Amino acid sequence: DEIEYPLPGSDATCDGCGQVVDKYYHCVECGVIDGFDLCEQCKRMGLFSDKHLRRFPTHQLCLVTKHTAPILPQQP
């Protein structure tokens, strides 16, 4: 198994400011396909509560780093 971060061949981009980040907050309920990701600065500024939380009040953000990225099985 190997760690793929955030997904194989992709970058993590903040949905607030658009910058590529290596540590970000990810909406667990939105998942990877419809994902909602925020850099630390946008989360501190309250962007999650201003935009995403109003639409999805039960959703939660989880901090994702290279050390907490999901481990995907290697393809044969």
mmCIF file of N, CA and C in Angstrom:
data_model
loop_
_atom_site.group_PDB
_atom_site.id
_atom_site.type_symbol
_atom_site.label_atom_id
_atom_site.label_comp_id
_atom_site.label_asym_id
_atom_site.label_seq_id
_atom_site.Cartn_x
_atom_site.Cartn_y
_atom_site.Cartn_z
ATOM 1 N N ASP A 1 0.835 -1.190 0.000
ATOM 2 C CA ASP A 1 0.000 0.000 0.000
ATOM 3 C C ASP A 1 0.878 1.251 0.000
ATOM 4 N N GLU A 2 0.379 2.290 -0.608
ATOM 5 C CA GLU A 2 1.110 3.548 -0.614
ATOM 6 C C GLU A 2 0.158 4.698 -0.320
ATOM 7 N N ILE A 3 0.712 5.764 0.202
ATOM 8 C CA ILE A 3 -0.099 6.937 0.519
ATOM 9 C C ILE A 3 -0.232 7.797 -0.730
ATOM 10 N N GLU A 4 -1.432 8.100 -1.098
ATOM 11 C CA GLU A 4 -1.698 8.983 -2.230
ATOM 12 C C GLU A 4 -2.300 10.267 -1.681
ATOM 13 N N TYR A 5 -1.733 11.379 -2.048
ATOM 14 C CA TYR A 5 -2.116 12.652 -1.442
ATOM 15 C C TYR A 5 -2.215 13.737 -2.479
ATOM 16 N N PRO A 6 -3.288 14.450 -2.624
ATOM 17 C CA PRO A 6 -4.610 14.094 -2.140
ATOM 18 C C PRO A 6 -5.211 12.964 -2.960
ATOM 19 N N LEU A 7 -4.986 12.945 -4.255
ATOM 20 C CA LEU A 7 -5.373 11.835 -5.126
ATOM 21 C C LEU A 7 -4.219 11.614 -6.099
ATOM 22 N N PRO A 8 -4.088 10.414 -6.630
ATOM 23 C CA PRO A 8 -2.983 10.168 -7.570
ATOM 24 C C PRO A 8 -2.973 11.170 -8.715
ATOM 25 N N GLY A 9 -1.841 11.832 -8.909
ATOM 26 C CA GLY A 9 -1.673 12.764 -10.021
ATOM 27 C C GLY A 9 -2.413 14.073 -9.907
ATOM 28 N N SER A 10 -2.852 14.454 -8.702
ATOM 29 C CA SER A 10 -3.598 15.703 -8.569
ATOM 30 C C SER A 10 -3.026 16.566 -7.452
ATOM 31 N N ASP A 11 -3.457 17.809 -7.443
ATOM 32 C CA ASP A 11 -3.084 18.753 -6.397
ATOM 33 C C ASP A 11 -4.310 19.070 -5.563
ATOM 34 N N ALA A 12 -4.086 19.446 -4.303
ATOM 35 C CA ALA A 12 -5.175 19.917 -3.454
ATOM 36 C C ALA A 12 -5.296 21.419 -3.669
ATOM 37 N N THR A 13 -6.476 21.862 -4.039
ATOM 38 C CA THR A 13 -6.716 23.273 -4.295
ATOM 39 C C THR A 13 -7.819 23.765 -3.369
ATOM 40 N N CYS A 14 -7.592 24.904 -2.758
ATOM 41 C CA CYS A 14 -8.581 25.500 -1.862
ATOM 42 C C CYS A 14 -9.776 25.988 -2.677
ATOM 43 N N ASP A 15 -10.980 25.613 -2.247
ATOM 44 C CA ASP A 15 -12.195 26.053 -2.930
ATOM 45 C C ASP A 15 -12.554 27.502 -2.595
ATOM 46 N N GLY A 16 -11.838 28.084 -1.650
ATOM 47 C CA GLY A 16 -12.077 29.480 -1.312
ATOM 48 C C GLY A 16 -11.233 30.431 -2.133
ATOM 49 N N CYS A 17 -9.897 30.264 -2.061
ATOM 50 C CA CYS A 17 -8.991 31.206 -2.719
ATOM 51 C C CYS A 17 -8.316 30.632 -3.959
ATOM 52 N N GLY A 18 -8.410 29.321 -4.165
ATOM 53 C CA GLY A 18 -7.852 28.711 -5.365
ATOM 54 C C GLY A 18 -6.385 28.346 -5.299
ATOM 55 N N GLN A 19 -5.725 28.604 -4.180
ATOM 56 C CA GLN A 19 -4.302 28.275 -4.104
ATOM 57 C C GLN A 19 -4.099 26.780 -3.885
ATOM 58 N N VAL A 20 -2.987 26.262 -4.426
ATOM 59 C CA VAL A 20 -2.628 24.861 -4.219
ATOM 60 C C VAL A 20 -2.014 24.756 -2.832
ATOM 61 N N VAL A 21 -2.485 23.789 -2.038
ATOM 62 C CA VAL A 21 -2.055 23.670 -0.649
ATOM 63 C C VAL A 21 -1.602 22.243 -0.350
ATOM 64 N N ASP A 22 -0.757 22.103 0.673
ATOM 65 C CA ASP A 22 -0.328 20.769 1.065
ATOM 66 C C ASP A 22 -0.962 20.335 2.381
ATOM 67 N N LYS A 23 -1.729 21.222 2.981
ATOM 68 C CA LYS A 23 -2.484 20.914 4.196
ATOM 69 C C LYS A 23 -3.799 21.668 4.070
ATOM 70 N N TYR A 24 -4.913 20.960 4.224
ATOM 71 C CA TYR A 24 -6.200 21.608 3.985
ATOM 72 C C TYR A 24 -7.300 20.913 4.765
ATOM 73 N N TYR A 25 -8.422 21.590 4.870
ATOM 74 C CA TYR A 25 -9.605 21.031 5.523
ATOM 75 C C TYR A 25 -10.535 20.498 4.442
ATOM 76 N N HIS A 26 -10.975 19.258 4.612
ATOM 77 C CA HIS A 26 -11.792 18.574 3.618
ATOM 78 C C HIS A 26 -13.153 18.240 4.221
ATOM 79 N N CYS A 27 -14.207 18.459 3.452
ATOM 80 C CA CYS A 27 -15.552 18.110 3.907
ATOM 81 C C CYS A 27 -15.756 16.609 3.740
ATOM 82 N N VAL A 28 -15.875 15.915 4.848
ATOM 83 C CA VAL A 28 -15.989 14.461 4.836
ATOM 84 C C VAL A 28 -17.263 14.013 4.123
ATOM 85 N N GLU A 29 -18.372 14.672 4.382
ATOM 86 C CA GLU A 29 -19.640 14.274 3.800
ATOM 87 C C GLU A 29 -19.705 14.519 2.292
ATOM 88 N N CYS A 30 -19.035 15.548 1.800
ATOM 89 C CA CYS A 30 -19.035 15.805 0.356
ATOM 90 C C CYS A 30 -18.192 14.773 -0.381
ATOM 91 N N GLY A 31 -17.210 14.193 0.300
ATOM 92 C CA GLY A 31 -16.383 13.167 -0.308
ATOM 93 C C GLY A 31 -15.383 13.722 -1.305
ATOM 94 N N VAL A 32 -14.757 12.834 -2.039
ATOM 95 C CA VAL A 32 -13.691 13.216 -2.960
ATOM 96 C C VAL A 32 -14.253 13.794 -4.253
ATOM 97 N N ILE A 33 -15.280 13.189 -4.799
ATOM 98 C CA ILE A 33 -15.808 13.618 -6.099
ATOM 99 C C ILE A 33 -16.431 15.004 -6.016
ATOM 100 N N ASP A 34 -17.308 15.230 -5.051
ATOM 101 C CA ASP A 34 -17.971 16.528 -4.887
ATOM 102 C C ASP A 34 -17.285 17.341 -3.800
ATOM 103 N N GLY A 35 -16.026 17.076 -3.568
ATOM 104 C CA GLY A 35 -15.291 17.598 -2.426
ATOM 105 C C GLY A 35 -15.351 19.096 -2.226
ATOM 106 N N PHE A 36 -15.217 19.469 -0.987
ATOM 107 C CA PHE A 36 -15.130 20.872 -0.599
ATOM 108 C C PHE A 36 -13.905 20.977 0.294
ATOM 109 N N ASP A 37 -12.879 21.682 -0.163
ATOM 110 C CA ASP A 37 -11.615 21.781 0.552
ATOM 111 C C ASP A 37 -11.271 23.243 0.809
ATOM 112 N N LEU A 38 -10.722 23.517 1.988
ATOM 113 C CA LEU A 38 -10.324 24.875 2.350
ATOM 114 C C LEU A 38 -8.919 24.873 2.918
ATOM 115 N N CYS A 39 -8.134 25.883 2.544
ATOM 116 C CA CYS A 39 -6.835 26.063 3.173
ATOM 117 C C CYS A 39 -7.063 26.562 4.603
ATOM 118 N N GLU A 40 -6.020 26.543 5.388
ATOM 119 C CA GLU A 40 -6.154 26.961 6.785
ATOM 120 C C GLU A 40 -6.579 28.420 6.913
ATOM 121 N N GLN A 41 -6.055 29.283 6.034
ATOM 122 C CA GLN A 41 -6.386 30.704 6.123
ATOM 123 C C GLN A 41 -7.867 30.951 5.814
ATOM 124 N N CYS A 42 -8.393 30.310 4.777
ATOM 125 C CA CYS A 42 -9.807 30.503 4.441
ATOM 126 C C CYS A 42 -10.713 29.952 5.542
ATOM 127 N N LYS A 43 -10.321 28.848 6.150
ATOM 128 C CA LYS A 43 -11.118 28.308 7.255
ATOM 129 C C LYS A 43 -11.113 29.275 8.439
ATOM 130 N N ARG A 44 -9.938 29.837 8.751
ATOM 131 C CA ARG A 44 -9.853 30.810 9.852
ATOM 132 C C ARG A 44 -10.720 32.031 9.580
ATOM 133 N N MET A 45 -10.810 32.422 8.303
ATOM 134 C CA MET A 45 -11.609 33.598 7.937
ATOM 135 C C MET A 45 -13.100 33.297 7.967
ATOM 136 N N GLY A 46 -13.480 32.035 8.201
ATOM 137 C CA GLY A 46 -14.886 31.695 8.311
ATOM 138 C C GLY A 46 -15.568 31.375 7.006
ATOM 139 N N LEU A 47 -14.807 31.114 5.963
ATOM 140 C CA LEU A 47 -15.416 30.839 4.672
ATOM 141 C C LEU A 47 -16.319 29.613 4.734
ATOM 142 N N PHE A 48 -15.932 28.601 5.490
ATOM 143 C CA PHE A 48 -16.747 27.383 5.597
ATOM 144 C C PHE A 48 -18.122 27.719 6.147
ATOM 145 N N SER A 49 -18.165 28.470 7.205
ATOM 146 C CA SER A 49 -19.465 28.780 7.797
ATOM 147 C C SER A 49 -20.260 29.753 6.927
ATOM 148 N N ASP A 50 -19.576 30.599 6.181
ATOM 149 C CA ASP A 50 -20.292 31.564 5.347
ATOM 150 C C ASP A 50 -20.924 30.936 4.119
ATOM 151 N N LYS A 51 -20.282 29.963 3.523
ATOM 152 C CA LYS A 51 -20.795 29.411 2.269
ATOM 153 C C LYS A 51 -21.279 27.979 2.410
ATOM 154 N N HIS A 52 -20.403 27.095 2.799
ATOM 155 C CA HIS A 52 -20.710 25.668 2.790
ATOM 156 C C HIS A 52 -21.633 25.248 3.932
ATOM 157 N N LEU A 53 -21.391 25.754 5.113
ATOM 158 C CA LEU A 53 -22.157 25.329 6.280
ATOM 159 C C LEU A 53 -23.626 25.726 6.186
ATOM 160 N N ARG A 54 -23.923 26.856 5.560
ATOM 161 C CA ARG A 54 -25.321 27.262 5.390
ATOM 162 C C ARG A 54 -26.081 26.273 4.521
ATOM 163 N N ARG A 55 -25.398 25.785 3.491
ATOM 164 C CA ARG A 55 -26.043 24.840 2.577
ATOM 165 C C ARG A 55 -26.082 23.429 3.158
ATOM 166 N N PHE A 56 -25.036 23.054 3.902
ATOM 167 C CA PHE A 56 -24.936 21.716 4.468
ATOM 168 C C PHE A 56 -24.634 21.821 5.967
ATOM 169 N N PRO A 57 -25.625 22.110 6.791
ATOM 170 C CA PRO A 57 -25.371 22.389 8.208
ATOM 171 C C PRO A 57 -24.830 21.213 9.014
ATOM 172 N N THR A 58 -24.974 19.996 8.524
ATOM 173 C CA THR A 58 -24.472 18.850 9.287
ATOM 174 C C THR A 58 -23.095 18.373 8.820
ATOM 175 N N HIS A 59 -22.540 19.008 7.804
ATOM 176 C CA HIS A 59 -21.236 18.589 7.294
ATOM 177 C C HIS A 59 -20.106 19.013 8.232
ATOM 178 N N GLN A 60 -19.005 18.237 8.217
ATOM 179 C CA GLN A 60 -17.849 18.518 9.066
ATOM 180 C C GLN A 60 -16.586 18.592 8.219
ATOM 181 N N LEU A 61 -15.659 19.445 8.633
ATOM 182 C CA LEU A 61 -14.360 19.541 7.977
ATOM 183 C C LEU A 61 -13.333 18.750 8.769
ATOM 184 N N CYS A 62 -12.476 18.044 8.052
ATOM 185 C CA CYS A 62 -11.419 17.253 8.668
ATOM 186 C C CYS A 62 -10.086 17.713 8.083
ATOM 187 N N LEU A 63 -9.095 17.942 8.929
ATOM 188 C CA LEU A 63 -7.783 18.377 8.473
ATOM 189 C C LEU A 63 -7.079 17.230 7.756
ATOM 190 N N VAL A 64 -6.587 17.493 6.546
ATOM 191 C CA VAL A 64 -5.857 16.505 5.756
ATOM 192 C C VAL A 64 -4.430 17.005 5.555
ATOM 193 N N THR A 65 -3.467 16.152 5.882
ATOM 194 C CA THR A 65 -2.051 16.441 5.644
ATOM 195 C C THR A 65 -1.443 15.223 4.960
ATOM 196 N N LYS A 66 -0.184 15.321 4.574
ATOM 197 C CA LYS A 66 0.471 14.168 3.967
ATOM 198 C C LYS A 66 0.521 12.998 4.935
ATOM 199 N N HIS A 67 0.489 13.286 6.223
ATOM 200 C CA HIS A 67 0.552 12.224 7.222
ATOM 201 C C HIS A 67 -0.814 11.601 7.509
ATOM 202 N N THR A 68 -1.890 12.277 7.112
ATOM 203 C CA THR A 68 -3.220 11.735 7.366
ATOM 204 C C THR A 68 -3.947 11.375 6.080
ATOM 205 N N ALA A 69 -3.249 11.423 4.946
ATOM 206 C CA ALA A 69 -3.870 11.085 3.667
ATOM 207 C C ALA A 69 -4.270 9.614 3.653
ATOM 208 N N PRO A 70 -5.315 9.287 2.905
ATOM 209 C CA PRO A 70 -5.750 7.888 2.864
ATOM 210 C C PRO A 70 -4.701 6.993 2.215
ATOM 211 N N ILE A 71 -4.632 5.777 2.697
ATOM 212 C CA ILE A 71 -3.719 4.799 2.108
ATOM 213 C C ILE A 71 -4.520 3.966 1.122
ATOM 214 N N LEU A 72 -4.059 3.966 -0.116
ATOM 215 C CA LEU A 72 -4.753 3.232 -1.171
ATOM 216 C C LEU A 72 -3.963 1.982 -1.525
ATOM 217 N N PRO A 73 -4.639 0.876 -1.773
ATOM 218 C CA PRO A 73 -3.920 -0.332 -2.160
ATOM 219 C C PRO A 73 -3.255 -0.153 -3.523
ATOM 220 N N GLN A 74 -2.073 -0.744 -3.682
ATOM 221 C CA GLN A 74 -1.387 -0.654 -4.969
ATOM 222 C C GLN A 74 -2.094 -1.536 -5.977
ATOM 223 N N GLN A 75 -2.156 -1.072 -7.193
ATOM 224 C CA GLN A 75 -2.780 -1.840 -8.268
ATOM 225 C C GLN A 75 -1.802 -2.913 -8.746
ATOM 226 N N PRO A 76 -2.298 -4.123 -9.016
ATOM 227 C CA PRO A 76 -1.392 -5.201 -9.468
ATOM 228 C C PRO A 76 -0.819 -4.953 -10.837
#
